[in-house]
JSON list of C-alpha atoms and ligand atoms in Angstrom, two decimals:
[
{"chain": "A", "resi": 1, "resn": "UNK", "atom": "CA", "xyz": [-27.02, -133.18, 9.07]},
{"chain": "A", "resi": 2, "resn": "UNK", "atom": "CA", "xyz": [-30.18, -132.41, 7.14]},
{"chain": "A", "resi": 3, "resn": "UNK", "atom": "CA", "xyz": [-32.21, -129.22, 7.51]},
{"chain": "A", "resi": 4, "resn": "UNK", "atom": "CA", "xyz": [-33.95, -128.83, 10.86]},
{"chain": "A", "resi": 5, "resn": "UNK", "atom": "CA", "xyz": [-37.53, -130.09, 10.76]},
{"chain": "A", "resi": 6, "resn": "UNK", "atom": "CA", "xyz": [-40.32, -127.61, 11.40]},
{"chain": "A", "resi": 7, "resn": "UNK", "atom": "CA", "xyz": [-41.67, -127.55, 14.93]},
{"chain": "A", "resi": 8, "resn": "UNK", "atom": "CA", "xyz": [-43.19, -130.86, 15.97]},
{"chain": "A", "resi": 9, "resn": "UNK", "atom": "CA", "xyz": [-42.88, -132.28, 12.48]},
{"chain": "A", "resi": 10, "resn": "UNK", "atom": "CA", "xyz": [-42.90, -136.05, 12.85]},
{"chain": "A", "resi": 11, "resn": "UNK", "atom": "CA", "xyz": [-39.47, -137.59, 12.47]},
{"chain": "A", "resi": 12, "resn": "UNK", "atom": "CA", "xyz": [-41.06, -140.63, 10.83]},
{"chain": "A", "resi": 13, "resn": "UNK", "atom": "CA", "xyz": [-43.66, -141.08, 8.08]},
{"chain": "A", "resi": 14, "resn": "UNK", "atom": "CA", "xyz": [-47.16, -140.17, 9.35]},
{"chain": "A", "resi": 15, "resn": "UNK", "atom": "CA", "xyz": [-48.66, -143.65, 8.69]},
{"chain": "A", "resi": 16, "resn": "UNK", "atom": "CA", "xyz": [-45.94, -145.15, 10.94]},
{"chain": "A", "resi": 17, "resn": "UNK", "atom": "CA", "xyz": [-46.61, -142.52, 13.58]},
{"chain": "A", "resi": 18, "resn": "UNK", "atom": "CA", "xyz": [-50.35, -143.30, 13.56]},
{"chain": "A", "resi": 19, "resn": "UNK", "atom": "CA", "xyz": [-49.60, -147.01, 14.07]},
{"chain": "A", "resi": 20, "resn": "UNK", "atom": "CA", "xyz": [-47.23, -146.20, 16.96]},
{"chain": "A", "resi": 21, "resn": "UNK", "atom": "CA", "xyz": [-49.75, -143.88, 18.64]},
{"chain": "A", "resi": 22, "resn": "UNK", "atom": "CA", "xyz": [-52.53, -146.47, 18.20]},
{"chain": "A", "resi": 23, "resn": "UNK", "atom": "CA", "xyz": [-50.39, -149.05, 20.01]},
{"chain": "A", "resi": 24, "resn": "UNK", "atom": "CA", "xyz": [-49.71, -146.58, 22.85]},
{"chain": "A", "resi": 25, "resn": "UNK", "atom": "CA", "xyz": [-53.38, -145.64, 23.11]},
{"chain": "A", "resi": 26, "resn": "UNK", "atom": "CA", "xyz": [-54.41, -149.31, 23.06]},
{"chain": "A", "resi": 27, "resn": "UNK", "atom": "CA", "xyz": [-52.30, -149.82, 26.18]},
{"chain": "A", "resi": 28, "resn": "UNK", "atom": "CA", "xyz": [-54.18, -146.94, 27.84]},
{"chain": "A", "resi": 29, "resn": "UNK", "atom": "CA", "xyz": [-57.52, -148.57, 27.01]},
{"chain": "A", "resi": 30, "resn": "UNK", "atom": "CA", "xyz": [-58.45, -145.76, 24.61]},
{"chain": "A", "resi": 31, "resn": "UNK", "atom": "CA", "xyz": [-58.84, -147.80, 21.40]},
{"chain": "A", "resi": 32, "resn": "UNK", "atom": "CA", "xyz": [-59.77, -151.29, 22.58]},
{"chain": "A", "resi": 33, "resn": "UNK", "atom": "CA", "xyz": [-62.33, -153.42, 20.78]},
{"chain": "A", "resi": 34, "resn": "UNK", "atom": "CA", "xyz": [-61.49, -151.67, 17.46]},
{"chain": "A", "resi": 35, "resn": "UNK", "atom": "CA", "xyz": [-62.97, -148.41, 18.80]},
{"chain": "A", "resi": 36, "resn": "UNK", "atom": "CA", "xyz": [-61.47, -144.94, 18.78]},
{"chain": "A", "resi": 37, "resn": "UNK", "atom": "CA", "xyz": [-58.92, -143.64, 16.33]},
{"chain": "A", "resi": 38, "resn": "UNK", "atom": "CA", "xyz": [-56.36, -141.08, 15.28]},
{"chain": "A", "resi": 39, "resn": "UNK", "atom": "CA", "xyz": [-56.03, -138.76, 12.33]},
{"chain": "A", "resi": 40, "resn": "UNK", "atom": "CA", "xyz": [-53.08, -136.50, 11.45]},
{"chain": "A", "resi": 41, "resn": "UNK", "atom": "CA", "xyz": [-52.82, -133.81, 8.80]},
{"chain": "A", "resi": 42, "resn": "UNK", "atom": "CA", "xyz": [-49.72, -133.92, 6.63]},
{"chain": "A", "resi": 43, "resn": "UNK", "atom": "CA", "xyz": [-48.49, -131.85, 3.71]},
{"chain": "A", "resi": 44, "resn": "UNK", "atom": "CA", "xyz": [-50.20, -134.28, 1.28]},
{"chain": "A", "resi": 45, "resn": "UNK", "atom": "CA", "xyz": [-53.57, -134.40, 3.03]},
{"chain": "A", "resi": 46, "resn": "UNK", "atom": "CA", "xyz": [-55.35, -136.04, 5.95]},
{"chain": "A", "resi": 47, "resn": "UNK", "atom": "CA", "xyz": [-54.14, -139.43, 7.21]},
{"chain": "A", "resi": 48, "resn": "UNK", "atom": "CA", "xyz": [-56.71, -141.68, 8.87]},
{"chain": "A", "resi": 49, "resn": "UNK", "atom": "CA", "xyz": [-56.96, -145.25, 10.15]},
{"chain": "A", "resi": 50, "resn": "UNK", "atom": "CA", "xyz": [-59.53, -147.64, 8.67]},
{"chain": "A", "resi": 51, "resn": "UNK", "atom": "CA", "xyz": [-62.83, -148.51, 10.36]},
{"chain": "A", "resi": 52, "resn": "UNK", "atom": "CA", "xyz": [-63.43, -151.56, 12.54]},
{"chain": "A", "resi": 53, "resn": "UNK", "atom": "CA", "xyz": [-59.88, -152.89, 12.74]},
{"chain": "A", "resi": 54, "resn": "UNK", "atom": "CA", "xyz": [-57.68, -153.92, 15.68]},
{"chain": "A", "resi": 55, "resn": "UNK", "atom": "CA", "xyz": [-55.99, -150.58, 16.30]},
{"chain": "A", "resi": 56, "resn": "UNK", "atom": "CA", "xyz": [-52.93, -152.08, 18.01]},
{"chain": "A", "resi": 57, "resn": "UNK", "atom": "CA", "xyz": [-52.18, -154.25, 14.95]},
{"chain": "A", "resi": 58, "resn": "UNK", "atom": "CA", "xyz": [-52.42, -151.55, 12.29]},
{"chain": "A", "resi": 59, "resn": "UNK", "atom": "CA", "xyz": [-49.68, -151.42, 9.67]},
{"chain": "A", "resi": 60, "resn": "UNK", "atom": "CA", "xyz": [-48.57, -148.27, 7.84]},
{"chain": "A", "resi": 61, "resn": "UNK", "atom": "CA", "xyz": [-49.98, -149.62, 4.57]},
{"chain": "A", "resi": 62, "resn": "UNK", "atom": "CA", "xyz": [-53.47, -149.80, 6.18]},
{"chain": "A", "resi": 63, "resn": "UNK", "atom": "CA", "xyz": [-53.63, -146.02, 6.67]},
{"chain": "A", "resi": 64, "resn": "UNK", "atom": "CA", "xyz": [-55.76, -143.93, 4.30]},
{"chain": "A", "resi": 65, "resn": "UNK", "atom": "CA", "xyz": [-54.70, -140.60, 2.84]},
{"chain": "A", "resi": 66, "resn": "UNK", "atom": "CA", "xyz": [-57.67, -138.30, 2.15]},
{"chain": "A", "resi": 67, "resn": "UNK", "atom": "CA", "xyz": [-57.84, -134.98, 0.37]},
{"chain": "A", "resi": 68, "resn": "UNK", "atom": "CA", "xyz": [-58.25, -132.10, 2.81]},
{"chain": "A", "resi": 69, "resn": "UNK", "atom": "CA", "xyz": [-60.22, -130.31, 0.12]},
{"chain": "A", "resi": 70, "resn": "UNK", "atom": "CA", "xyz": [-63.20, -132.67, 0.46]},
{"chain": "A", "resi": 71, "resn": "UNK", "atom": "CA", "xyz": [-66.32, -130.70, 1.30]},
{"chain": "A", "resi": 72, "resn": "UNK", "atom": "CA", "xyz": [-69.14, -133.25, 1.46]},
{"chain": "A", "resi": 73, "resn": "UNK", "atom": "CA", "xyz": [-70.20, -134.33, 4.91]},
{"chain": "A", "resi": 74, "resn": "UNK", "atom": "CA", "xyz": [-70.40, -138.03, 4.13]},
{"chain": "A", "resi": 75, "resn": "UNK", "atom": "CA", "xyz": [-68.13, -138.48, 1.16]},
{"chain": "A", "resi": 76, "resn": "UNK", "atom": "CA", "xyz": [-64.41, -138.09, 0.93]},
{"chain": "A", "resi": 77, "resn": "UNK", "atom": "CA", "xyz": [-61.78, -138.21, -1.74]},
{"chain": "A", "resi": 78, "resn": "UNK", "atom": "CA", "xyz": [-59.35, -141.03, -1.06]},
{"chain": "A", "resi": 79, "resn": "UNK", "atom": "CA", "xyz": [-55.95, -140.03, -2.42]},
{"chain": "A", "resi": 80, "resn": "UNK", "atom": "CA", "xyz": [-54.31, -143.27, -1.36]},
{"chain": "A", "resi": 81, "resn": "UNK", "atom": "CA", "xyz": [-55.84, -146.26, 0.42]},
{"chain": "A", "resi": 82, "resn": "UNK", "atom": "CA", "xyz": [-54.91, -149.79, 1.44]},
{"chain": "A", "resi": 83, "resn": "UNK", "atom": "CA", "xyz": [-55.05, -152.48, -1.23]},
{"chain": "A", "resi": 84, "resn": "UNK", "atom": "CA", "xyz": [-57.23, -154.63, 1.00]},
{"chain": "A", "resi": 85, "resn": "UNK", "atom": "CA", "xyz": [-61.00, -154.09, 1.33]},
{"chain": "A", "resi": 86, "resn": "UNK", "atom": "CA", "xyz": [-60.76, -151.80, 4.33]},
{"chain": "A", "resi": 87, "resn": "UNK", "atom": "CA", "xyz": [-63.18, -148.90, 4.85]},
{"chain": "A", "resi": 88, "resn": "UNK", "atom": "CA", "xyz": [-62.13, -145.44, 5.94]},
{"chain": "A", "resi": 89, "resn": "UNK", "atom": "CA", "xyz": [-62.89, -144.60, 9.59]},
{"chain": "A", "resi": 90, "resn": "UNK", "atom": "CA", "xyz": [-66.50, -143.99, 10.63]},
{"chain": "A", "resi": 91, "resn": "UNK", "atom": "CA", "xyz": [-65.10, -141.04, 12.57]},
{"chain": "A", "resi": 92, "resn": "UNK", "atom": "CA", "xyz": [-64.12, -139.25, 9.35]},
{"chain": "A", "resi": 93, "resn": "UNK", "atom": "CA", "xyz": [-66.75, -136.46, 9.50]},
{"chain": "A", "resi": 94, "resn": "UNK", "atom": "CA", "xyz": [-65.95, -135.89, 13.19]},
{"chain": "A", "resi": 95, "resn": "UNK", "atom": "CA", "xyz": [-62.24, -135.61, 12.47]},
{"chain": "A", "resi": 96, "resn": "UNK", "atom": "CA", "xyz": [-63.06, -133.21, 9.63]},
{"chain": "A", "resi": 97, "resn": "UNK", "atom": "CA", "xyz": [-65.04, -131.05, 12.08]},
{"chain": "A", "resi": 98, "resn": "UNK", "atom": "CA", "xyz": [-61.77, -130.32, 13.89]},
{"chain": "A", "resi": 99, "resn": "UNK", "atom": "CA", "xyz": [-59.84, -129.76, 10.65]},
{"chain": "A", "resi": 100, "resn": "UNK", "atom": "CA", "xyz": [-62.45, -127.39, 9.18]},
{"chain": "A", "resi": 101, "resn": "UNK", "atom": "CA", "xyz": [-63.75, -125.55, 12.24]},
{"chain": "A", "resi": 102, "resn": "UNK", "atom": "CA", "xyz": [-60.47, -125.32, 14.19]},
{"chain": "A", "resi": 103, "resn": "UNK", "atom": "CA", "xyz": [-57.74, -125.77, 11.60]},
{"chain": "A", "resi": 104, "resn": "UNK", "atom": "CA", "xyz": [-56.49, -128.72, 13.67]},
{"chain": "A", "resi": 105, "resn": "UNK", "atom": "CA", "xyz": [-53.30, -130.58, 12.78]},
{"chain": "A", "resi": 106, "resn": "UNK", "atom": "CA", "xyz": [-54.38, -133.83, 14.45]},
{"chain": "A", "resi": 107, "resn": "UNK", "atom": "CA", "xyz": [-57.43, -135.38, 16.12]},
{"chain": "A", "resi": 108, "resn": "UNK", "atom": "CA", "xyz": [-57.61, -138.23, 18.63]},
{"chain": "A", "resi": 109, "resn": "UNK", "atom": "CA", "xyz": [-60.79, -140.16, 19.43]},
{"chain": "A", "resi": 110, "resn": "UNK", "atom": "CA", "xyz": [-60.69, -142.20, 22.64]},
{"chain": "A", "resi": 111, "resn": "UNK", "atom": "CA", "xyz": [-63.16, -144.69, 24.08]},
{"chain": "A", "resi": 112, "resn": "UNK", "atom": "CA", "xyz": [-61.50, -144.31, 27.50]},
{"chain": "A", "resi": 113, "resn": "UNK", "atom": "CA", "xyz": [-63.65, -145.50, 30.37]},
{"chain": "A", "resi": 114, "resn": "UNK", "atom": "CA", "xyz": [-62.68, -142.31, 32.24]},
{"chain": "A", "resi": 115, "resn": "UNK", "atom": "CA", "xyz": [-64.21, -140.16, 29.52]},
{"chain": "A", "resi": 116, "resn": "UNK", "atom": "CA", "xyz": [-67.36, -142.30, 29.60]},
{"chain": "A", "resi": 117, "resn": "UNK", "atom": "CA", "xyz": [-67.65, -142.09, 33.41]},
{"chain": "A", "resi": 118, "resn": "UNK", "atom": "CA", "xyz": [-66.90, -138.35, 33.47]},
{"chain": "A", "resi": 119, "resn": "UNK", "atom": "CA", "xyz": [-69.70, -137.74, 30.97]},
{"chain": "A", "resi": 120, "resn": "UNK", "atom": "CA", "xyz": [-72.05, -139.98, 32.98]},
{"chain": "A", "resi": 121, "resn": "UNK", "atom": "CA", "xyz": [-71.24, -138.12, 36.19]},
{"chain": "A", "resi": 122, "resn": "UNK", "atom": "CA", "xyz": [-72.16, -134.73, 34.72]},
{"chain": "A", "resi": 123, "resn": "UNK", "atom": "CA", "xyz": [-74.87, -135.85, 32.27]},
{"chain": "A", "resi": 124, "resn": "UNK", "atom": "CA", "xyz": [-76.45, -138.96, 33.83]},
{"chain": "A", "resi": 125, "resn": "UNK", "atom": "CA", "xyz": [-79.40, -138.77, 31.42]},
{"chain": "A", "resi": 126, "resn": "UNK", "atom": "CA", "xyz": [-77.07, -139.05, 28.42]},
{"chain": "A", "resi": 127, "resn": "UNK", "atom": "CA", "xyz": [-76.43, -135.42, 27.56]},
{"chain": "A", "resi": 128, "resn": "UNK", "atom": "CA", "xyz": [-76.19, -132.74, 26.49]},
{"chain": "A", "resi": 129, "resn": "UNK", "atom": "CA", "xyz": [-74.32, -131.37, 29.46]},
{"chain": "A", "resi": 130, "resn": "UNK", "atom": "CA", "xyz": [-71.03, -129.95, 30.68]},
{"chain": "A", "resi": 131, "resn": "UNK", "atom": "CA", "xyz": [-68.07, -131.52, 32.49]},
{"chain": "A", "resi": 132, "resn": "UNK", "atom": "CA", "xyz": [-66.55, -129.13, 35.04]},
{"chain": "A", "resi": 133, "resn": "UNK", "atom": "CA", "xyz": [-63.23, -129.27, 36.86]},
{"chain": "A", "resi": 134, "resn": "UNK", "atom": "CA", "xyz": [-61.13, -126.78, 38.74]},
{"chain": "A", "resi": 135, "resn": "UNK", "atom": "CA", "xyz": [-57.86, -126.46, 40.59]},
{"chain": "A", "resi": 136, "resn": "UNK", "atom": "CA", "xyz": [-55.81, -129.28, 39.08]},
{"chain": "A", "resi": 137, "resn": "UNK", "atom": "CA", "xyz": [-52.23, -128.86, 37.87]},
{"chain": "A", "resi": 138, "resn": "UNK", "atom": "CA", "xyz": [-52.82, -131.00, 34.78]},
{"chain": "A", "resi": 139, "resn": "UNK", "atom": "CA", "xyz": [-55.22, -128.35, 33.46]},
{"chain": "A", "resi": 140, "resn": "UNK", "atom": "CA", "xyz": [-52.03, -126.58, 32.35]},
{"chain": "A", "resi": 141, "resn": "UNK", "atom": "CA", "xyz": [-51.69, -129.25, 29.66]},
{"chain": "A", "resi": 142, "resn": "UNK", "atom": "CA", "xyz": [-54.68, -127.66, 27.91]},
{"chain": "A", "resi": 143, "resn": "UNK", "atom": "CA", "xyz": [-54.54, -124.68, 25.56]},
{"chain": "A", "resi": 144, "resn": "UNK", "atom": "CA", "xyz": [-55.05, -121.40, 27.43]},
{"chain": "A", "resi": 145, "resn": "UNK", "atom": "CA", "xyz": [-55.85, -123.08, 30.75]},
{"chain": "A", "resi": 146, "resn": "UNK", "atom": "CA", "xyz": [-54.25, -122.42, 34.14]},
{"chain": "A", "resi": 147, "resn": "UNK", "atom": "CA", "xyz": [-54.43, -124.72, 37.13]},
{"chain": "A", "resi": 148, "resn": "UNK", "atom": "CA", "xyz": [-56.79, -122.43, 39.04]},
{"chain": "A", "resi": 149, "resn": "UNK", "atom": "CA", "xyz": [-59.11, -121.78, 36.10]},
{"chain": "A", "resi": 150, "resn": "UNK", "atom": "CA", "xyz": [-62.43, -123.58, 35.77]},
{"chain": "A", "resi": 151, "resn": "UNK", "atom": "CA", "xyz": [-62.48, -126.00, 32.87]},
{"chain": "A", "resi": 152, "resn": "UNK", "atom": "CA", "xyz": [-65.81, -126.67, 31.13]},
{"chain": "A", "resi": 153, "resn": "UNK", "atom": "CA", "xyz": [-66.03, -129.35, 28.45]},
{"chain": "A", "resi": 154, "resn": "UNK", "atom": "CA", "xyz": [-69.22, -129.85, 26.42]},
{"chain": "A", "resi": 155, "resn": "UNK", "atom": "CA", "xyz": [-70.98, -133.24, 26.54]},
{"chain": "A", "resi": 156, "resn": "UNK", "atom": "CA", "xyz": [-73.14, -134.24, 23.58]},
{"chain": "A", "resi": 157, "resn": "UNK", "atom": "CA", "xyz": [-75.63, -137.11, 23.37]},
{"chain": "A", "resi": 158, "resn": "UNK", "atom": "CA", "xyz": [-74.52, -140.27, 21.59]},
{"chain": "A", "resi": 159, "resn": "UNK", "atom": "CA", "xyz": [-76.13, -141.50, 18.35]},
{"chain": "A", "resi": 160, "resn": "UNK", "atom": "CA", "xyz": [-76.56, -144.99, 16.84]},
{"chain": "A", "resi": 161, "resn": "UNK", "atom": "CA", "xyz": [-74.01, -144.23, 14.10]},
{"chain": "A", "resi": 162, "resn": "UNK", "atom": "CA", "xyz": [-70.77, -142.35, 14.81]},
{"chain": "A", "resi": 163, "resn": "UNK", "atom": "CA", "xyz": [-71.20, -140.11, 11.75]},
{"chain": "A", "resi": 164, "resn": "UNK", "atom": "CA", "xyz": [-74.56, -138.85, 13.11]},
{"chain": "A", "resi": 165, "resn": "UNK", "atom": "CA", "xyz": [-72.61, -136.96, 15.79]},
{"chain": "A", "resi": 166, "resn": "UNK", "atom": "CA", "xyz": [-71.25, -134.52, 13.19]},
{"chain": "A", "resi": 167, "resn": "UNK", "atom": "CA", "xyz": [-73.79, -131.69, 13.61]},
{"chain": "A", "resi": 168, "resn": "UNK", "atom": "CA", "xyz": [-74.04, -131.74, 17.42]},
{"chain": "A", "resi": 169, "resn": "UNK", "atom": "CA", "xyz": [-70.26, -131.96, 17.76]},
{"chain": "A", "resi": 170, "resn": "UNK", "atom": "CA", "xyz": [-69.89, -128.96, 15.43]},
{"chain": "A", "resi": 171, "resn": "UNK", "atom": "CA", "xyz": [-72.43, -126.97, 17.47]},
{"chain": "A", "resi": 172, "resn": "UNK", "atom": "CA", "xyz": [-70.62, -127.80, 20.72]},
{"chain": "A", "resi": 173, "resn": "UNK", "atom": "CA", "xyz": [-67.31, -126.70, 19.17]},
{"chain": "A", "resi": 174, "resn": "UNK", "atom": "CA", "xyz": [-68.84, -123.36, 18.18]},
{"chain": "A", "resi": 175, "resn": "UNK", "atom": "CA", "xyz": [-70.29, -122.90, 21.68]},
{"chain": "A", "resi": 176, "resn": "UNK", "atom": "CA", "xyz": [-66.95, -123.67, 23.41]},
{"chain": "A", "resi": 177, "resn": "UNK", "atom": "CA", "xyz": [-64.32, -121.96, 21.24]},
{"chain": "A", "resi": 178, "resn": "UNK", "atom": "CA", "xyz": [-61.66, -122.11, 23.97]},
{"chain": "A", "resi": 179, "resn": "UNK", "atom": "CA", "xyz": [-61.94, -125.87, 24.47]},
{"chain": "A", "resi": 180, "resn": "UNK", "atom": "CA", "xyz": [-60.29, -128.48, 22.22]},
{"chain": "A", "resi": 181, "resn": "UNK", "atom": "CA", "xyz": [-62.45, -131.44, 23.27]},
{"chain": "A", "resi": 182, "resn": "UNK", "atom": "CA", "xyz": [-66.01, -132.74, 23.05]},
{"chain": "A", "resi": 183, "resn": "UNK", "atom": "CA", "xyz": [-67.23, -135.56, 25.29]},
{"chain": "A", "resi": 184, "resn": "UNK", "atom": "CA", "xyz": [-69.79, -137.98, 23.86]},
{"chain": "A", "resi": 185, "resn": "UNK", "atom": "CA", "xyz": [-72.08, -139.51, 26.50]},
{"chain": "A", "resi": 186, "resn": "UNK", "atom": "CA", "xyz": [-71.70, -143.26, 26.91]},
{"chain": "A", "resi": 187, "resn": "UNK", "atom": "CA", "xyz": [-69.05, -143.28, 24.21]},
{"chain": "A", "resi": 188, "resn": "UNK", "atom": "CA", "xyz": [-65.78, -141.34, 24.69]},
{"chain": "A", "resi": 189, "resn": "UNK", "atom": "CA", "xyz": [-64.13, -138.09, 23.72]},
{"chain": "A", "resi": 190, "resn": "UNK", "atom": "CA", "xyz": [-62.75, -136.25, 20.70]},
{"chain": "A", "resi": 191, "resn": "UNK", "atom": "CA", "xyz": [-59.63, -134.13, 21.34]},
{"chain": "A", "resi": 192, "resn": "UNK", "atom": "CA", "xyz": [-57.61, -132.16, 18.80]},
{"chain": "A", "resi": 193, "resn": "UNK", "atom": "CA", "xyz": [-54.61, -129.83, 18.62]},
{"chain": "A", "resi": 194, "resn": "UNK", "atom": "CA", "xyz": [-52.63, -127.65, 16.25]},
{"chain": "A", "resi": 195, "resn": "UNK", "atom": "CA", "xyz": [-50.31, -130.63, 15.63]},
{"chain": "A", "resi": 196, "resn": "UNK", "atom": "CA", "xyz": [-50.08, -134.25, 16.78]},
{"chain": "A", "resi": 197, "resn": "UNK", "atom": "CA", "xyz": [-47.91, -133.37, 19.78]},
{"chain": "A", "resi": 198, "resn": "UNK", "atom": "CA", "xyz": [-50.42, -130.87, 21.17]},
{"chain": "A", "resi": 199, "resn": "UNK", "atom": "CA", "xyz": [-53.33, -133.22, 20.39]},
{"chain": "A", "resi": 200, "resn": "UNK", "atom": "CA", "xyz": [-51.59, -136.06, 22.26]},
{"chain": "A", "resi": 201, "resn": "UNK", "atom": "CA", "xyz": [-50.66, -133.81, 25.21]},
{"chain": "A", "resi": 202, "resn": "UNK", "atom": "CA", "xyz": [-54.22, -132.54, 25.48]},
{"chain": "A", "resi": 203, "resn": "UNK", "atom": "CA", "xyz": [-55.75, -136.01, 25.08]},
{"chain": "A", "resi": 204, "resn": "UNK", "atom": "CA", "xyz": [-53.56, -137.29, 27.94]},
{"chain": "A", "resi": 205, "resn": "UNK", "atom": "CA", "xyz": [-54.31, -134.25, 30.11]},
{"chain": "A", "resi": 206, "resn": "UNK", "atom": "CA", "xyz": [-58.05, -134.55, 29.56]},
{"chain": "A", "resi": 207, "resn": "UNK", "atom": "CA", "xyz": [-57.99, -138.25, 30.39]},
{"chain": "A", "resi": 208, "resn": "UNK", "atom": "CA", "xyz": [-56.10, -137.52, 33.63]},
{"chain": "A", "resi": 209, "resn": "UNK", "atom": "CA", "xyz": [-58.63, -134.82, 34.58]},
{"chain": "A", "resi": 210, "resn": "UNK", "atom": "CA", "xyz": [-61.62, -137.05, 33.77]},
{"chain": "A", "resi": 211, "resn": "UNK", "atom": "CA", "xyz": [-60.10, -139.78, 35.94]},
{"chain": "A", "resi": 212, "resn": "UNK", "atom": "CA", "xyz": [-59.24, -137.38, 38.78]},
{"chain": "A", "resi": 213, "resn": "UNK", "atom": "CA", "xyz": [-62.79, -136.05, 38.91]},
{"chain": "A", "resi": 214, "resn": "UNK", "atom": "CA", "xyz": [-64.42, -139.49, 38.67]},
{"chain": "A", "resi": 215, "resn": "UNK", "atom": "CA", "xyz": [-62.15, -140.88, 41.41]},
{"chain": "A", "resi": 216, "resn": "UNK", "atom": "CA", "xyz": [-62.79, -137.79, 43.59]},
{"chain": "A", "resi": 217, "resn": "UNK", "atom": "CA", "xyz": [-66.49, -138.49, 43.29]},
{"chain": "A", "resi": 218, "resn": "UNK", "atom": "CA", "xyz": [-65.95, -142.12, 44.26]},
{"chain": "A", "resi": 219, "resn": "UNK", "atom": "CA", "xyz": [-63.98, -141.02, 47.35]},
{"chain": "A", "resi": 220, "resn": "UNK", "atom": "CA", "xyz": [-66.66, -138.55, 48.36]},
{"chain": "A", "resi": 221, "resn": "UNK", "atom": "CA", "xyz": [-64.34, -135.59, 47.74]},
{"chain": "A", "resi": 222, "resn": "UNK", "atom": "CA", "xyz": [-65.59, -132.37, 46.13]},
{"chain": "A", "resi": 223, "resn": "UNK", "atom": "CA", "xyz": [-65.77, -132.71, 42.34]},
{"chain": "A", "resi": 224, "resn": "UNK", "atom": "CA", "xyz": [-65.78, -130.09, 39.64]},
{"chain": "A", "resi": 225, "resn": "UNK", "atom": "CA", "xyz": [-65.66, -126.40, 40.33]},
{"chain": "A", "resi": 226, "resn": "UNK", "atom": "CA", "xyz": [-67.95, -123.46, 40.82]},
{"chain": "B", "resi": 301, "resn": "ZN", "atom": "ZN1", "xyz": [-66.14, -143.86, 18.82]}
]
């Protein structure tokens, strides 16, 4: 038996893991229509899917490896990329926000309809705003959150190009240091974690909470918290 892997270290190569997670997230409706994406930090750098591709059909050789030393907002150093003419994800500067500002180990970007509706419910004019929820067991899936706490997630306004979200997402992250997610009005959500397991757990928990609050509103039940 080989040496025990470090906690939550993937048991498979990261490009394979990204492809597997993309297929799972496609089934949840998070990355349909080529939208959304996943990025994971590995010992060699930052792994990221290409832009504008069918996320459920990604192959490990399509995944980019970027230097985590890159400092420019709109440029990046590609350590290893696919041989085909694919472009690195439009979400790159947003993913780097989580790596630089929060020392994240992985970032998930979902176009889930529940995230879109939750943002619309709390910011009907398109943001900025704040999603609020309270008293749900699944809040325990989020870092530092108990089921009776009040969860507040920032909502930022959408922009014509994904990369134009970089500054407002960064500001929201600074304003909500205890929250590992930013909702984008009319668009979706960015969620990160210290590693891919925590990022996935939090992304699933957030999606559940967004759905629970949206459905509560539809049923005429109280939504949100204090
Ligand atoms: Zn997007």
